[in-house]
Each structure stands twice: as C-alpha cells, then as structure tokens.
Amino acid sequence: EVQLVQSGAEVKKPGESLTISCQASGYNFFTHWMSWLRQMPGKGLEWMGRINPTDSSTDYSPSFQGHVTISTDNSITTAYLQWTSLKASDTAIYYCATGITGWLYWGQGTLVTVSS
Amino acid sequence: EIVLTQSPGTLSLSPGERATLSCRASQSVISSYFTWYQQKPGQPPRLLIHTTSNRATGIPDRFSGTGSGTDFTLTISRLEPEDFAVYYCQQFSSSPWTFGQGTRVEIK
C-alpha cells in the first residue's frame, strides 16, 4: 500500500525557519516525481513545485521560486519543504503528492500557522 | 501561465440528479495532462479523472470526463450523497501547473 505520511502541525512566528516532511512507502521512491501543494484557509489548491528523487532536479512555480526549497533524503524515502523566513501569508495546509498521470497519492496534509 | 476557469462556482442539486461541471483553459491543454480532483472538508484531494477521460482506480463509473483543447467537462450522472464536495480541474500540460478555482456541489 502506497503511503505518504507528513509531519505534524507547526506554529511559527514570522521570520522563523521551518522544514516539513513527507515520508513515502509502498512504491519505488525513485520512479515518481514528488510535488508539494498549498491550500490557504478556505481557498483552492496551488502547485508549488516538484522534485525528481533520482537526480534531485527541481521545478518550481514562479509564485514560490526563491521562497521555498524542495529536497529529498533518499536513504529514508522522505521529501522536504523548507522555508528560511516564514511570513504570515504562509499560513496554510501543505500537501505532498505523487503519481504519474495525476496525483494519485497524497499525504494527509501539514497545517502551518505563522503568527506573531 | 494557463488559467483555468471553472463554472459554475456552486452547483445546488439533489441526490439522483446529474451534475455537469465545466473548466475552460486560457490556452490549449494537452488532453493527456488534464485531471479532475474531488475534495471533501478536512481531507486531501482525491484523483477522479486523469488524461481527460480516464477514471482513477476505484472511481465509480457515474463519474466521466470529456473535452479537448480549452474546454473540459466533468459529469456525475446520478449524484450520490457522498458526491457533495468541491471539484477542481488541473493541468500539467504547461509549467507552472495550475488548478481551477473549484466548483462546490452542494445539496439542494
């Protein structure tokens, strides 16, 4: 069974750094790009970017380029989403997702709250 | 960036009725890279339709997708109680990948 298990909810202050994780199991981690998506409170879905675990190549949406970093630790089949300086507007649920012809597999979501 | 516009914003229907959801793209989308998702409150989205018209694993046949170019449609032939949710169209034909703003299907 394919599973994507994300790290737990976070509460941070503006300017702080944060890394959230997504541990994959039940499939060959190297065969699927892993994407991260954002859903702000009460809003729709936004694709942030993706990573190819095979060679760590990445592809970011211009809306998120330079503000977040996507990486993996292949030894533990885990993908990461990192911020160096959070803003209040980063408050959202973040999902990891993977698949070939669409995002068939999703993590449960990580709620990030940024508030002073 | 390809902008996807879904209509209507909200669809109020009764169980057993037919739902027709539309998604229009600002430029042509390759059919192989067009999908539909369903999202219920407190849950991650679920892939319904991939490659414009193919149901994902486990999706009942009352869900169907059609379309090409800039106009795509998701049809739910007979609404079941569990189908009341928000539906998103999405393209990965051109980066950045984008979603429509969603259509809420609510119980009338």
mmCIF file with all atom_site columns, C-alpha atoms in Angstrom:
data_model
loop_
_atom_site.group_PDB
_atom_site.id
_atom_site.type_symbol
_atom_site.label_atom_id
_atom_site.label_alt_id
_atom_site.label_comp_id
_atom_site.label_asym_id
_atom_site.label_entity_id
_atom_site.label_seq_id
_atom_site.pdbx_PDB_ins_code
_atom_site.Cartn_x
_atom_site.Cartn_y
_atom_site.Cartn_z
_atom_site.occupancy
_atom_site.B_iso_or_equiv
_atom_site.pdbx_formal_charge
_atom_site.auth_seq_id
_atom_site.auth_comp_id
_atom_site.auth_asym_id
_atom_site.auth_atom_id
_atom_site.pdbx_PDB_model_num
ATOM 1   C CA . GLU A 1 1   ? 0.000   0.000  0.000   1.00 0.00 ? 1   GLU A CA 1
ATOM 2   C CA . VAL A 1 2   ? 1.350   3.387  -1.024  1.00 0.00 ? 2   VAL A CA 1
ATOM 3   C CA . GLN A 1 3   ? 1.521   5.832  1.866   1.00 0.00 ? 3   GLN A CA 1
ATOM 4   C CA . LEU A 1 4   ? 2.717   9.412  2.169   1.00 0.00 ? 4   LEU A CA 1
ATOM 5   C CA . VAL A 1 5   ? 2.958   10.374 5.829   1.00 0.00 ? 5   VAL A CA 1
ATOM 6   C CA . GLN A 1 6   ? 3.550   14.025 6.595   1.00 0.00 ? 6   GLN A CA 1
ATOM 7   C CA . SER A 1 7   ? 4.966   15.628 9.711   1.00 0.00 ? 7   SER A CA 1
ATOM 8   C CA . GLY A 1 8   ? 2.693   17.249 12.244  1.00 0.00 ? 8   GLY A CA 1
ATOM 9   C CA . ALA A 1 9   ? 1.187   20.698 12.556  1.00 0.00 ? 9   ALA A CA 1
ATOM 10  C CA . GLU A 1 10  ? 3.511   23.622 13.222  1.00 0.00 ? 10  GLU A CA 1
ATOM 11  C CA . VAL A 1 11  ? 3.040   27.044 14.825  1.00 0.00 ? 11  VAL A CA 1
ATOM 12  C CA . LYS A 1 12  ? 5.779   29.542 13.995  1.00 0.00 ? 12  LYS A CA 1
ATOM 13  C CA . LYS A 1 13  ? 6.490   33.259 14.185  1.00 0.00 ? 13  LYS A CA 1
ATOM 14  C CA . PRO A 1 14  ? 7.200   35.456 11.159  1.00 0.00 ? 14  PRO A CA 1
ATOM 15  C CA . GLY A 1 15  ? 10.861  35.314 10.197  1.00 0.00 ? 15  GLY A CA 1
ATOM 16  C CA . GLU A 1 16  ? 11.410  31.837 11.616  1.00 0.00 ? 16  GLU A CA 1
ATOM 17  C CA . SER A 1 17  ? 12.593  28.897 9.552   1.00 0.00 ? 17  SER A CA 1
ATOM 18  C CA . LEU A 1 18  ? 10.741  25.632 9.081   1.00 0.00 ? 18  LEU A CA 1
ATOM 19  C CA . THR A 1 19  ? 11.105  22.270 7.372   1.00 0.00 ? 19  THR A CA 1
ATOM 20  C CA . ILE A 1 20  ? 8.190   19.874 6.988   1.00 0.00 ? 20  ILE A CA 1
ATOM 21  C CA . SER A 1 21  ? 8.493   16.308 5.748   1.00 0.00 ? 21  SER A CA 1
ATOM 22  C CA . CYS A 1 22  ? 6.705   13.650 3.748   1.00 0.00 ? 22  CYS A CA 1
ATOM 23  C CA . GLN A 1 23  ? 7.794   10.028 4.190   1.00 0.00 ? 23  GLN A CA 1
ATOM 24  C CA . ALA A 1 24  ? 6.906   7.735  1.312   1.00 0.00 ? 24  ALA A CA 1
ATOM 25  C CA . SER A 1 25  ? 6.452   3.984  1.405   1.00 0.00 ? 25  SER A CA 1
ATOM 26  C CA . GLY A 1 26  ? 4.894   1.197  -0.627  1.00 0.00 ? 26  GLY A CA 1
ATOM 27  C CA . TYR A 1 27  ? 6.370   2.105  -4.020  1.00 0.00 ? 27  TYR A CA 1
ATOM 28  C CA . ASN A 1 28  ? 9.703   2.757  -5.693  1.00 0.00 ? 28  ASN A CA 1
ATOM 29  C CA . PHE A 1 29  ? 10.506  6.263  -4.455  1.00 0.00 ? 29  PHE A CA 1
ATOM 30  C CA . PHE A 1 30  ? 12.709  6.916  -7.479  1.00 0.00 ? 30  PHE A CA 1
ATOM 31  C CA . THR A 1 31  ? 10.057  6.362  -10.139 1.00 0.00 ? 31  THR A CA 1
ATOM 32  C CA . HIS A 1 32  ? 7.772   9.285  -9.295  1.00 0.00 ? 32  HIS A CA 1
ATOM 33  C CA . TRP A 1 33  ? 8.393   12.994 -9.015  1.00 0.00 ? 33  TRP A CA 1
ATOM 34  C CA . MET A 1 34  ? 7.143   14.344 -5.678  1.00 0.00 ? 34  MET A CA 1
ATOM 35  C CA . SER A 1 35  ? 5.166   17.567 -5.653  1.00 0.00 ? 35  SER A CA 1
ATOM 36  C CA . TRP A 1 36  ? 4.232   19.975 -2.879  1.00 0.00 ? 36  TRP A CA 1
ATOM 37  C CA . LEU A 1 37  ? 0.948   21.888 -2.945  1.00 0.00 ? 37  LEU A CA 1
ATOM 38  C CA . ARG A 1 38  ? -0.504  24.660 -0.834  1.00 0.00 ? 38  ARG A CA 1
ATOM 39  C CA . GLN A 1 39  ? -4.065  25.268 0.283   1.00 0.00 ? 39  GLN A CA 1
ATOM 40  C CA . MET A 1 40  ? -4.605  28.530 2.126   1.00 0.00 ? 40  MET A CA 1
ATOM 41  C CA . PRO A 1 41  ? -7.520  28.693 4.595   1.00 0.00 ? 41  PRO A CA 1
ATOM 42  C CA . GLY A 1 42  ? -10.813 28.324 2.752   1.00 0.00 ? 42  GLY A CA 1
ATOM 43  C CA . LYS A 1 43  ? -9.099  28.568 -0.631  1.00 0.00 ? 43  LYS A CA 1
ATOM 44  C CA . GLY A 1 44  ? -8.194  26.384 -3.570  1.00 0.00 ? 44  GLY A CA 1
ATOM 45  C CA . LEU A 1 45  ? -5.139  24.338 -4.459  1.00 0.00 ? 45  LEU A CA 1
ATOM 46  C CA . GLU A 1 46  ? -1.817  25.707 -5.690  1.00 0.00 ? 46  GLU A CA 1
ATOM 47  C CA . TRP A 1 47  ? 1.102   23.703 -7.061  1.00 0.00 ? 47  TRP A CA 1
ATOM 48  C CA . MET A 1 48  ? 4.368   24.878 -5.505  1.00 0.00 ? 48  MET A CA 1
ATOM 49  C CA . GLY A 1 49  ? 6.959   22.693 -7.148  1.00 0.00 ? 49  GLY A CA 1
ATOM 50  C CA . ARG A 1 50  ? 8.332   19.193 -7.537  1.00 0.00 ? 50  ARG A CA 1
ATOM 51  C CA . ILE A 1 51  ? 11.469  17.144 -7.216  1.00 0.00 ? 51  ILE A CA 1
ATOM 52  C CA . ASN A 1 52  ? 12.841  14.119 -9.037  1.00 0.00 ? 52  ASN A CA 1
ATOM 53  C CA . PRO A 1 53  ? 14.334  11.865 -6.344  1.00 0.00 ? 53  PRO A CA 1
ATOM 54  C CA . THR A 1 54  ? 16.581  10.183 -8.909  1.00 0.00 ? 54  THR A CA 1
ATOM 55  C CA . ASP A 1 55  ? 18.743  13.219 -9.590  1.00 0.00 ? 55  ASP A CA 1
ATOM 56  C CA . SER A 1 56  ? 17.280  15.862 -7.207  1.00 0.00 ? 56  SER A CA 1
ATOM 57  C CA . SER A 1 57  ? 16.280  18.081 -10.099 1.00 0.00 ? 57  SER A CA 1
ATOM 58  C CA . THR A 1 58  ? 13.537  20.515 -9.194  1.00 0.00 ? 58  THR A CA 1
ATOM 59  C CA . ASP A 1 59  ? 10.871  22.566 -10.909 1.00 0.00 ? 59  ASP A CA 1
ATOM 60  C CA . TYR A 1 60  ? 9.204   25.440 -9.040  1.00 0.00 ? 60  TYR A CA 1
ATOM 61  C CA . SER A 1 61  ? 6.174   27.536 -9.732  1.00 0.00 ? 61  SER A CA 1
ATOM 62  C CA . PRO A 1 62  ? 7.297   31.160 -10.202 1.00 0.00 ? 62  PRO A CA 1
ATOM 63  C CA . SER A 1 63  ? 4.940   32.065 -7.356  1.00 0.00 ? 63  SER A CA 1
ATOM 64  C CA . PHE A 1 64  ? 7.092   30.059 -4.932  1.00 0.00 ? 64  PHE A CA 1
ATOM 65  C CA . GLN A 1 65  ? 10.547  30.134 -6.533  1.00 0.00 ? 65  GLN A CA 1
ATOM 66  C CA . GLY A 1 66  ? 13.080  31.591 -4.121  1.00 0.00 ? 66  GLY A CA 1
ATOM 67  C CA . HIS A 1 67  ? 10.769  31.389 -1.113  1.00 0.00 ? 67  HIS A CA 1
ATOM 68  C CA . VAL A 1 68  ? 10.795  27.635 -0.526  1.00 0.00 ? 68  VAL A CA 1
ATOM 69  C CA . THR A 1 69  ? 13.200  24.760 -1.140  1.00 0.00 ? 69  THR A CA 1
ATOM 70  C CA . ILE A 1 70  ? 12.200  21.203 -2.000  1.00 0.00 ? 70  ILE A CA 1
ATOM 71  C CA . SER A 1 71  ? 14.624  18.376 -1.256  1.00 0.00 ? 71  SER A CA 1
ATOM 72  C CA . THR A 1 72  ? 14.740  14.677 -0.508  1.00 0.00 ? 72  THR A CA 1
ATOM 73  C CA . ASP A 1 73  ? 16.666  12.258 1.672   1.00 0.00 ? 73  ASP A CA 1
ATOM 74  C CA . ASN A 1 74  ? 16.576  9.158  -0.493  1.00 0.00 ? 74  ASN A CA 1
ATOM 75  C CA . SER A 1 75  ? 18.010  6.942  2.247   1.00 0.00 ? 75  SER A CA 1
ATOM 76  C CA . ILE A 1 76  ? 14.749  7.358  4.178   1.00 0.00 ? 76  ILE A CA 1
ATOM 77  C CA . THR A 1 77  ? 12.474  7.978  1.162   1.00 0.00 ? 77  THR A CA 1
ATOM 78  C CA . THR A 1 78  ? 11.451  11.344 2.526   1.00 0.00 ? 78  THR A CA 1
ATOM 79  C CA . ALA A 1 79  ? 10.761  14.640 0.803   1.00 0.00 ? 79  ALA A CA 1
ATOM 80  C CA . TYR A 1 80  ? 11.045  18.024 2.472   1.00 0.00 ? 80  TYR A CA 1
ATOM 81  C CA . LEU A 1 81  ? 9.649   21.507 2.073   1.00 0.00 ? 81  LEU A CA 1
ATOM 82  C CA . GLN A 1 82  ? 11.745  24.229 3.666   1.00 0.00 ? 82  GLN A CA 1
ATOM 83  C CA . TRP A 1 83  ? 11.352  27.918 4.435   1.00 0.00 ? 83  TRP A CA 1
ATOM 84  C CA . THR A 1 84  ? 14.165  30.132 5.744   1.00 0.00 ? 84  THR A CA 1
ATOM 85  C CA . SER A 1 85  ? 11.953  33.085 6.667   1.00 0.00 ? 85  SER A CA 1
ATOM 86  C CA . LEU A 1 86  ? 8.245   32.490 7.148   1.00 0.00 ? 86  LEU A CA 1
ATOM 87  C CA . LYS A 1 87  ? 5.576   35.120 6.562   1.00 0.00 ? 87  LYS A CA 1
ATOM 88  C CA . ALA A 1 88  ? 2.066   35.296 7.977   1.00 0.00 ? 88  ALA A CA 1
ATOM 89  C CA . SER A 1 89  ? 0.822   34.642 4.445   1.00 0.00 ? 89  SER A CA 1
ATOM 90  C CA . ASP A 1 90  ? 2.480   31.193 4.564   1.00 0.00 ? 90  ASP A CA 1
ATOM 91  C CA . THR A 1 91  ? -0.305  30.049 6.885   1.00 0.00 ? 91  THR A CA 1
ATOM 92  C CA . ALA A 1 92  ? -1.858  27.121 5.028   1.00 0.00 ? 92  ALA A CA 1
ATOM 93  C CA . ILE A 1 93  ? -2.160  23.372 4.723   1.00 0.00 ? 93  ILE A CA 1
ATOM 94  C CA . TYR A 1 94  ? 0.677   21.871 2.726   1.00 0.00 ? 94  TYR A CA 1
ATOM 95  C CA . TYR A 1 95  ? 0.318   18.571 0.902   1.00 0.00 ? 95  TYR A CA 1
ATOM 96  C CA . CYS A 1 96  ? 2.848   16.297 -0.714  1.00 0.00 ? 96  CYS A CA 1
ATOM 97  C CA . ALA A 1 97  ? 1.543   14.294 -3.643  1.00 0.00 ? 97  ALA A CA 1
ATOM 98  C CA . THR A 1 98  ? 2.851   11.930 -6.268  1.00 0.00 ? 98  THR A CA 1
ATOM 99  C CA . GLY A 1 99  ? 1.703   9.949  -9.262  1.00 0.00 ? 99  GLY A CA 1
ATOM 100 C CA . ILE A 1 100 ? 2.266   9.587  -12.977 1.00 0.00 ? 100 ILE A CA 1
ATOM 101 C CA . THR A 1 101 ? -0.809  10.722 -14.904 1.00 0.00 ? 101 THR A CA 1
ATOM 102 C CA . GLY A 1 102 ? -2.040  12.755 -11.968 1.00 0.00 ? 102 GLY A CA 1
ATOM 103 C CA . TRP A 1 103 ? -1.548  12.971 -8.203  1.00 0.00 ? 103 TRP A CA 1
ATOM 104 C CA . LEU A 1 104 ? -2.967  9.623  -7.215  1.00 0.00 ? 104 LEU A CA 1
ATOM 105 C CA . TYR A 1 105 ? -1.257  9.537  -3.829  1.00 0.00 ? 105 TYR A CA 1
ATOM 106 C CA . TRP A 1 106 ? -1.462  12.334 -1.267  1.00 0.00 ? 106 TRP A CA 1
ATOM 107 C CA . GLY A 1 107 ? -0.139  12.973 2.186   1.00 0.00 ? 107 GLY A CA 1
ATOM 108 C CA . GLN A 1 108 ? -2.612  13.839 4.904   1.00 0.00 ? 108 GLN A CA 1
ATOM 109 C CA . GLY A 1 109 ? -1.518  17.463 4.922   1.00 0.00 ? 109 GLY A CA 1
ATOM 110 C CA . THR A 1 110 ? 0.517   19.578 7.347   1.00 0.00 ? 110 THR A CA 1
ATOM 111 C CA . LEU A 1 111 ? -1.057  22.691 8.825   1.00 0.00 ? 111 LEU A CA 1
ATOM 112 C CA . VAL A 1 112 ? 1.438   25.524 9.173   1.00 0.00 ? 112 VAL A CA 1
ATOM 113 C CA . THR A 1 113 ? 0.337   28.540 11.192  1.00 0.00 ? 113 THR A CA 1
ATOM 114 C CA . VAL A 1 114 ? 2.530   31.650 11.138  1.00 0.00 ? 114 VAL A CA 1
ATOM 115 C CA . SER A 1 115 ? 1.532   34.271 13.670  1.00 0.00 ? 115 SER A CA 1
ATOM 116 C CA . SER A 1 116 ? 3.231   36.774 15.884  1.00 0.00 ? 116 SER A CA 1
ATOM 117 C CA . GLU B 2 1   ? 0.636   30.538 -17.148 1.00 0.00 ? 1   GLU B CA 1
ATOM 118 C CA . ILE B 2 2   ? -2.513  28.649 -18.134 1.00 0.00 ? 2   ILE B CA 1
ATOM 119 C CA . VAL B 2 3   ? -5.529  29.985 -16.246 1.00 0.00 ? 3   VAL B CA 1
ATOM 120 C CA . LEU B 2 4   ? -8.324  27.504 -15.635 1.00 0.00 ? 4   LEU B CA 1
ATOM 121 C CA . THR B 2 5   ? -11.795 28.933 -15.044 1.00 0.00 ? 5   THR B CA 1
ATOM 122 C CA . GLN B 2 6   ? -14.428 26.631 -13.584 1.00 0.00 ? 6   GLN B CA 1
ATOM 123 C CA . SER B 2 7   ? -18.166 27.155 -13.794 1.00 0.00 ? 7   SER B CA 1
ATOM 124 C CA . PRO B 2 8   ? -20.435 27.356 -12.054 1.00 0.00 ? 8   PRO B CA 1
ATOM 125 C CA . GLY B 2 9   ? -18.887 28.341 -8.752  1.00 0.00 ? 9   GLY B CA 1
ATOM 126 C CA . THR B 2 10  ? -21.580 26.470 -6.864  1.00 0.00 ? 10  THR B CA 1
ATOM 127 C CA . LEU B 2 11  ? -23.988 23.822 -8.101  1.00 0.00 ? 11  LEU B CA 1
ATOM 128 C CA . SER B 2 12  ? -27.057 23.113 -5.951  1.00 0.00 ? 12  SER B CA 1
ATOM 129 C CA . LEU B 2 13  ? -28.583 19.759 -6.810  1.00 0.00 ? 13  LEU B CA 1
ATOM 130 C CA . SER B 2 14  ? -30.480 16.889 -5.231  1.00 0.00 ? 14  SER B CA 1
ATOM 131 C CA . PRO B 2 15  ? -29.258 13.296 -4.893  1.00 0.00 ? 15  PRO B CA 1
ATOM 132 C CA . GLY B 2 16  ? -30.002 11.372 -8.067  1.00 0.00 ? 16  GLY B CA 1
ATOM 133 C CA . GLU B 2 17  ? -29.633 14.434 -10.301 1.00 0.00 ? 17  GLU B CA 1
ATOM 134 C CA . ARG B 2 18  ? -26.995 14.900 -12.976 1.00 0.00 ? 18  ARG B CA 1
ATOM 135 C CA . ALA B 2 19  ? -24.115 17.315 -12.371 1.00 0.00 ? 19  ALA B CA 1
ATOM 136 C CA . THR B 2 20  ? -22.206 18.973 -15.192 1.00 0.00 ? 20  THR B CA 1
ATOM 137 C CA . LEU B 2 21  ? -19.064 20.892 -14.257 1.00 0.00 ? 21  LEU B CA 1
ATOM 138 C CA . SER B 2 22  ? -17.129 22.974 -16.745 1.00 0.00 ? 22  SER B CA 1
ATOM 139 C CA . CYS B 2 23  ? -13.481 24.006 -16.915 1.00 0.00 ? 23  CYS B CA 1
ATOM 140 C CA . ARG B 2 24  ? -12.181 26.423 -19.539 1.00 0.00 ? 24  ARG B CA 1
ATOM 141 C CA . ALA B 2 25  ? -8.477  26.991 -20.143 1.00 0.00 ? 25  ALA B CA 1
ATOM 142 C CA . SER B 2 26  ? -6.898  30.258 -21.259 1.00 0.00 ? 26  SER B CA 1
ATOM 143 C CA . GLN B 2 27  ? -4.861  28.328 -23.830 1.00 0.00 ? 27  GLN B CA 1
ATOM 144 C CA . SER B 2 28  ? -4.917  24.854 -25.269 1.00 0.00 ? 28  SER B CA 1
ATOM 145 C CA . VAL B 2 29  ? -4.137  21.972 -22.899 1.00 0.00 ? 29  VAL B CA 1
ATOM 146 C CA . ILE B 2 30  ? -2.776  18.604 -23.988 1.00 0.00 ? 30  ILE B CA 1
ATOM 147 C CA . SER B 2 31  ? -5.504  16.103 -23.145 1.00 0.00 ? 31  SER B CA 1
ATOM 148 C CA . SER B 2 32  ? -3.026  13.648 -21.637 1.00 0.00 ? 32  SER B CA 1
ATOM 149 C CA . TYR B 2 33  ? -2.214  16.225 -18.978 1.00 0.00 ? 33  TYR B CA 1
ATOM 150 C CA . PHE B 2 34  ? -5.656  17.181 -17.717 1.00 0.00 ? 34  PHE B CA 1
ATOM 151 C CA . THR B 2 35  ? -7.168  15.916 -14.476 1.00 0.00 ? 35  THR B CA 1
ATOM 152 C CA . TRP B 2 36  ? -10.083 16.345 -12.078 1.00 0.00 ? 36  TRP B CA 1
ATOM 153 C CA . TYR B 2 37  ? -9.971  16.093 -8.283  1.00 0.00 ? 37  TYR B CA 1
ATOM 154 C CA . GLN B 2 38  ? -12.610 15.846 -5.577  1.00 0.00 ? 38  GLN B CA 1
ATOM 155 C CA . GLN B 2 39  ? -12.029 17.324 -2.137  1.00 0.00 ? 39  GLN B CA 1
ATOM 156 C CA . LYS B 2 40  ? -14.128 16.908 0.977   1.00 0.00 ? 40  LYS B CA 1
ATOM 157 C CA . PRO B 2 41  ? -13.694 19.003 4.145   1.00 0.00 ? 41  PRO B CA 1
ATOM 158 C CA . GLY B 2 42  ? -10.677 18.032 6.198   1.00 0.00 ? 42  GLY B CA 1
ATOM 159 C CA . GLN B 2 43  ? -9.363  15.628 3.567   1.00 0.00 ? 43  GLN B CA 1
ATOM 160 C CA . PRO B 2 44  ? -6.692  15.825 0.900   1.00 0.00 ? 44  PRO B CA 1
ATOM 161 C CA . PRO B 2 45  ? -7.930  15.914 -2.690  1.00 0.00 ? 45  PRO B CA 1
ATOM 162 C CA . ARG B 2 46  ? -8.694  12.641 -4.437  1.00 0.00 ? 46  ARG B CA 1
ATOM 163 C CA . LEU B 2 47  ? -7.835  11.999 -8.074  1.00 0.00 ? 47  LEU B CA 1
ATOM 164 C CA . LEU B 2 48  ? -11.045 11.273 -10.004 1.00 0.00 ? 48  LEU B CA 1
ATOM 165 C CA . ILE B 2 49  ? -10.161 11.571 -13.678 1.00 0.00 ? 49  ILE B CA 1
ATOM 166 C CA . HIS B 2 50  ? -6.767  11.565 -15.413 1.00 0.00 ? 50  HIS B CA 1
ATOM 167 C CA . THR B 2 51  ? -5.822  12.128 -19.043 1.00 0.00 ? 51  THR B CA 1
ATOM 168 C CA . THR B 2 52  ? -9.136  13.995 -19.515 1.00 0.00 ? 52  THR B CA 1
ATOM 169 C CA . SER B 2 53  ? -11.406 10.964 -19.562 1.00 0.00 ? 53  SER B CA 1
ATOM 170 C CA . ASN B 2 54  ? -9.956  8.043  -17.639 1.00 0.00 ? 54  ASN B CA 1
ATOM 171 C CA . ARG B 2 55  ? -11.242 7.223  -14.175 1.00 0.00 ? 55  ARG B CA 1
ATOM 172 C CA . ALA B 2 56  ? -8.645  6.717  -11.490 1.00 0.00 ? 56  ALA B CA 1
ATOM 173 C CA . THR B 2 57  ? -8.506  3.459  -9.580  1.00 0.00 ? 57  THR B CA 1
ATOM 174 C CA . GLY B 2 58  ? -11.648 2.849  -7.567  1.00 0.00 ? 58  GLY B CA 1
ATOM 175 C CA . ILE B 2 59  ? -13.665 5.734  -9.002  1.00 0.00 ? 59  ILE B CA 1
ATOM 176 C CA . PRO B 2 60  ? -17.258 4.714  -9.805  1.00 0.00 ? 60  PRO B CA 1
ATOM 177 C CA . ASP B 2 61  ? -18.483 4.885  -13.374 1.00 0.00 ? 61  ASP B CA 1
ATOM 178 C CA . ARG B 2 62  ? -21.013 7.622  -12.628 1.00 0.00 ? 62  ARG B CA 1
ATOM 179 C CA . PHE B 2 63  ? -18.033 9.987  -12.979 1.00 0.00 ? 63  PHE B CA 1
ATOM 180 C CA . SER B 2 64  ? -16.944 10.794 -16.518 1.00 0.00 ? 64  SER B CA 1
ATOM 181 C CA . GLY B 2 65  ? -14.690 13.354 -18.144 1.00 0.00 ? 65  GLY B CA 1
ATOM 182 C CA . THR B 2 66  ? -14.654 14.761 -21.648 1.00 0.00 ? 66  THR B CA 1
ATOM 183 C CA . GLY B 2 67  ? -13.073 17.593 -23.531 1.00 0.00 ? 67  GLY B CA 1
ATOM 184 C CA . SER B 2 68  ? -10.181 18.817 -25.584 1.00 0.00 ? 68  SER B CA 1
ATOM 185 C CA . GLY B 2 69  ? -8.250  21.980 -26.325 1.00 0.00 ? 69  GLY B CA 1
ATOM 186 C CA . THR B 2 70  ? -9.624  24.615 -23.977 1.00 0.00 ? 70  THR B CA 1
ATOM 187 C CA . ASP B 2 71  ? -12.944 23.138 -22.873 1.00 0.00 ? 71  ASP B CA 1
ATOM 188 C CA . PHE B 2 72  ? -13.317 20.249 -20.460 1.00 0.00 ? 72  PHE B CA 1
ATOM 189 C CA . THR B 2 73  ? -16.278 18.779 -18.613 1.00 0.00 ? 73  THR B CA 1
ATOM 190 C CA . LEU B 2 74  ? -16.774 16.541 -15.597 1.00 0.00 ? 74  LEU B CA 1
ATOM 191 C CA . THR B 2 75  ? -20.146 14.822 -15.426 1.00 0.00 ? 75  THR B CA 1
ATOM 192 C CA . ILE B 2 76  ? -21.612 12.984 -12.463 1.00 0.00 ? 76  ILE B CA 1
ATOM 193 C CA . SER B 2 77  ? -24.512 11.015 -13.926 1.00 0.00 ? 77  SER B CA 1
ATOM 194 C CA . ARG B 2 78  ? -26.507 10.491 -10.705 1.00 0.00 ? 78  ARG B CA 1
ATOM 195 C CA . LEU B 2 79  ? -25.401 12.236 -7.563  1.00 0.00 ? 79  LEU B CA 1
ATOM 196 C CA . GLU B 2 80  ? -24.893 10.089 -4.508  1.00 0.00 ? 80  GLU B CA 1
ATOM 197 C CA . PRO B 2 81  ? -24.799 11.634 -1.005  1.00 0.00 ? 81  PRO B CA 1
ATOM 198 C CA . GLU B 2 82  ? -21.023 11.158 -0.866  1.00 0.00 ? 82  GLU B CA 1
ATOM 199 C CA . ASP B 2 83  ? -20.504 13.183 -4.066  1.00 0.00 ? 83  ASP B CA 1
ATOM 200 C CA . PHE B 2 84  ? -21.311 16.528 -2.451  1.00 0.00 ? 84  PHE B CA 1
ATOM 201 C CA . ALA B 2 85  ? -17.872 18.126 -2.320  1.00 0.00 ? 85  ALA B CA 1
ATOM 202 C CA . VAL B 2 86  ? -15.599 20.591 -4.106  1.00 0.00 ? 86  VAL B CA 1
ATOM 203 C CA . TYR B 2 87  ? -14.220 19.640 -7.518  1.00 0.00 ? 87  TYR B CA 1
ATOM 204 C CA . TYR B 2 88  ? -11.059 21.025 -9.089  1.00 0.00 ? 88  TYR B CA 1
ATOM 205 C CA . CYS B 2 89  ? -9.756  20.774 -12.622 1.00 0.00 ? 89  CYS B CA 1
ATOM 206 C CA . GLN B 2 90  ? -5.988  20.825 -13.099 1.00 0.00 ? 90  GLN B CA 1
ATOM 207 C CA . GLN B 2 91  ? -3.499  20.895 -15.951 1.00 0.00 ? 91  GLN B CA 1
ATOM 208 C CA . PHE B 2 92  ? 0.096   19.808 -16.153 1.00 0.00 ? 92  PHE B CA 1
ATOM 209 C CA . SER B 2 93  ? 0.462   20.481 -19.852 1.00 0.00 ? 93  SER B CA 1
ATOM 210 C CA . SER B 2 94  ? 2.487   23.629 -19.234 1.00 0.00 ? 94  SER B CA 1
ATOM 211 C CA . SER B 2 95  ? 4.506   24.734 -16.219 1.00 0.00 ? 95  SER B CA 1
ATOM 212 C CA . PRO B 2 96  ? 3.517   26.146 -13.823 1.00 0.00 ? 96  PRO B CA 1
ATOM 213 C CA . TRP B 2 97  ? 0.849   23.561 -13.301 1.00 0.00 ? 97  TRP B CA 1
ATOM 214 C CA . THR B 2 98  ? -2.418  25.175 -12.378 1.00 0.00 ? 98  THR B CA 1
ATOM 215 C CA . PHE B 2 99  ? -5.832  24.456 -10.881 1.00 0.00 ? 99  PHE B CA 1
ATOM 216 C CA . GLY B 2 100 ? -9.219  25.926 -11.445 1.00 0.00 ? 100 GLY B CA 1
ATOM 217 C CA . GLN B 2 101 ? -10.757 27.775 -8.512  1.00 0.00 ? 101 GLN B CA 1
ATOM 218 C CA . GLY B 2 102 ? -13.140 24.914 -7.771  1.00 0.00 ? 102 GLY B CA 1
ATOM 219 C CA . THR B 2 103 ? -16.844 24.113 -8.133  1.00 0.00 ? 103 THR B CA 1
ATOM 220 C CA . ARG B 2 104 ? -18.765 23.338 -4.962  1.00 0.00 ? 104 ARG B CA 1
ATOM 221 C CA . VAL B 2 105 ? -21.527 20.755 -5.436  1.00 0.00 ? 105 VAL B CA 1
ATOM 222 C CA . GLU B 2 106 ? -23.986 21.216 -2.604  1.00 0.00 ? 106 GLU B CA 1
ATOM 223 C CA . ILE B 2 107 ? -27.219 19.562 -1.584  1.00 0.00 ? 107 ILE B CA 1
ATOM 224 C CA . LYS B 2 108 ? -30.277 21.483 -2.699  1.00 0.00 ? 108 LYS B CA 1
#
